[in-house]
Amino acid sequence: MSDPKPTRSQGDLAEMLEMLLDKGVVINADIAVSVGDTELLGIQLRAAVASFETAAQYGLEFPTGTDMKRVETAAGVSSDASDANSETQPETEPARETTDEHSAVSSPSSREE
């Protein structure tokens, strides 16, 4: 009897790629190379792989220069791009508040002097 061998059609890779782009994939990886207690290399990887249509539906941020009207038309999403930009602005405001908190923490020490 001959040994059965695995078979793979040409469409498998294309179907898998289509599914990945349609559903989207998020990759989170933390890699550290250490010798003893000394960390020599640290890598933090955060990546999202999706089609533009899927990314637009989930509200992912696009690179500068992306034709957002074309993406919205392809995704069937209304003009939420301006809303997405307004959502990213409040994220920068807490960073300012953190800076203000640090200055507030340093203020009592200056008062003690």
XYZ file of C-alpha atoms in Angstrom:
113
model
C 0.000 0.000 0.000
C 1.191 3.493 -0.721
C 1.445 5.987 2.100
C -1.229 8.675 1.964
C 0.302 12.107 1.563
C -1.268 15.373 2.601
C -2.788 17.313 -0.235
C -3.182 21.013 -0.499
C -5.083 22.912 -3.131
C -3.932 26.270 -4.473
C -7.025 27.937 -3.058
C -6.106 27.209 0.572
C -3.608 30.046 0.890
C -5.884 32.487 -0.906
C -8.855 31.471 1.257
C -6.806 31.822 4.445
C -5.523 35.252 3.415
C -9.050 36.372 2.506
C -10.337 35.226 5.910
C -7.491 36.986 7.759
C -8.103 40.252 5.939
C -11.881 39.962 6.304
C -11.868 39.202 10.040
C -8.630 40.907 11.044
C -5.859 39.684 13.330
C -4.178 41.417 16.263
C -0.673 40.308 17.205
C 0.757 41.115 20.642
C 4.251 39.863 21.437
C 6.696 40.682 24.205
C 10.175 39.281 23.644
C 13.058 39.639 26.068
C 16.598 38.289 25.761
C 18.415 38.221 29.084
C 21.698 36.951 30.452
C 21.409 36.476 34.183
C 19.565 39.489 35.539
C 20.619 41.760 32.668
C 18.143 42.279 29.866
C 20.037 42.616 26.605
C 17.142 43.023 24.216
C 13.481 43.825 24.679
C 10.895 43.945 21.915
C 7.239 44.841 22.270
C 5.242 44.170 19.123
C 1.676 45.370 18.635
C 0.303 44.831 15.135
C -3.117 44.698 13.517
C -3.536 43.021 10.132
C -6.825 43.656 8.344
C -8.252 44.931 5.096
C -9.017 48.640 4.895
C -12.725 47.830 4.967
C -12.433 45.771 8.168
C -10.153 48.350 9.781
C -12.645 51.123 8.968
C -15.513 49.122 10.475
C -13.574 48.656 13.724
C -12.373 52.257 13.780
C -8.644 51.580 13.506
C -6.385 54.556 12.874
C -5.054 54.882 9.321
C -1.645 56.210 8.225
C -1.308 59.852 7.272
C -2.247 60.469 3.651
C -4.880 57.721 3.434
C -7.835 58.652 1.222
C -10.488 58.271 3.945
C -13.430 58.965 1.625
C -12.384 56.046 -0.555
C -11.985 53.757 2.486
C -15.379 54.802 3.878
C -17.025 54.175 0.509
C -15.454 50.718 0.216
C -16.345 49.813 3.807
C -19.859 51.218 3.642
C -19.123 53.279 6.741
C -20.433 56.815 7.167
C -17.992 59.649 7.805
C -16.877 58.493 11.256
C -13.286 59.446 10.457
C -13.808 62.849 12.044
C -15.246 61.101 15.106
C -12.242 58.770 15.190
C -9.909 61.767 15.165
C -11.837 63.389 17.978
C -11.554 60.158 19.980
C -7.773 60.231 19.694
C -7.567 63.807 20.951
C -8.868 63.027 24.471
C -6.205 60.319 24.772
C -3.534 63.020 24.583
C -5.261 65.132 27.228
C -4.756 62.634 30.096
C -1.036 62.708 29.321
C -1.123 66.445 30.000
C -3.022 65.793 33.211
C -0.337 63.321 34.247
C 2.267 66.023 33.680
C 0.169 68.392 35.780
C -0.064 65.764 38.532
C 3.709 65.385 38.520
C 4.140 69.119 38.843
C 1.552 69.082 41.643
C 3.591 66.372 43.376
C 6.734 68.463 43.081
C 4.937 71.535 44.418
C 4.536 70.253 48.012
C 8.265 69.451 48.190
C 9.057 73.007 47.118
C 6.678 74.292 49.799
C 8.546 72.328 52.489
C 11.739 74.227 51.649
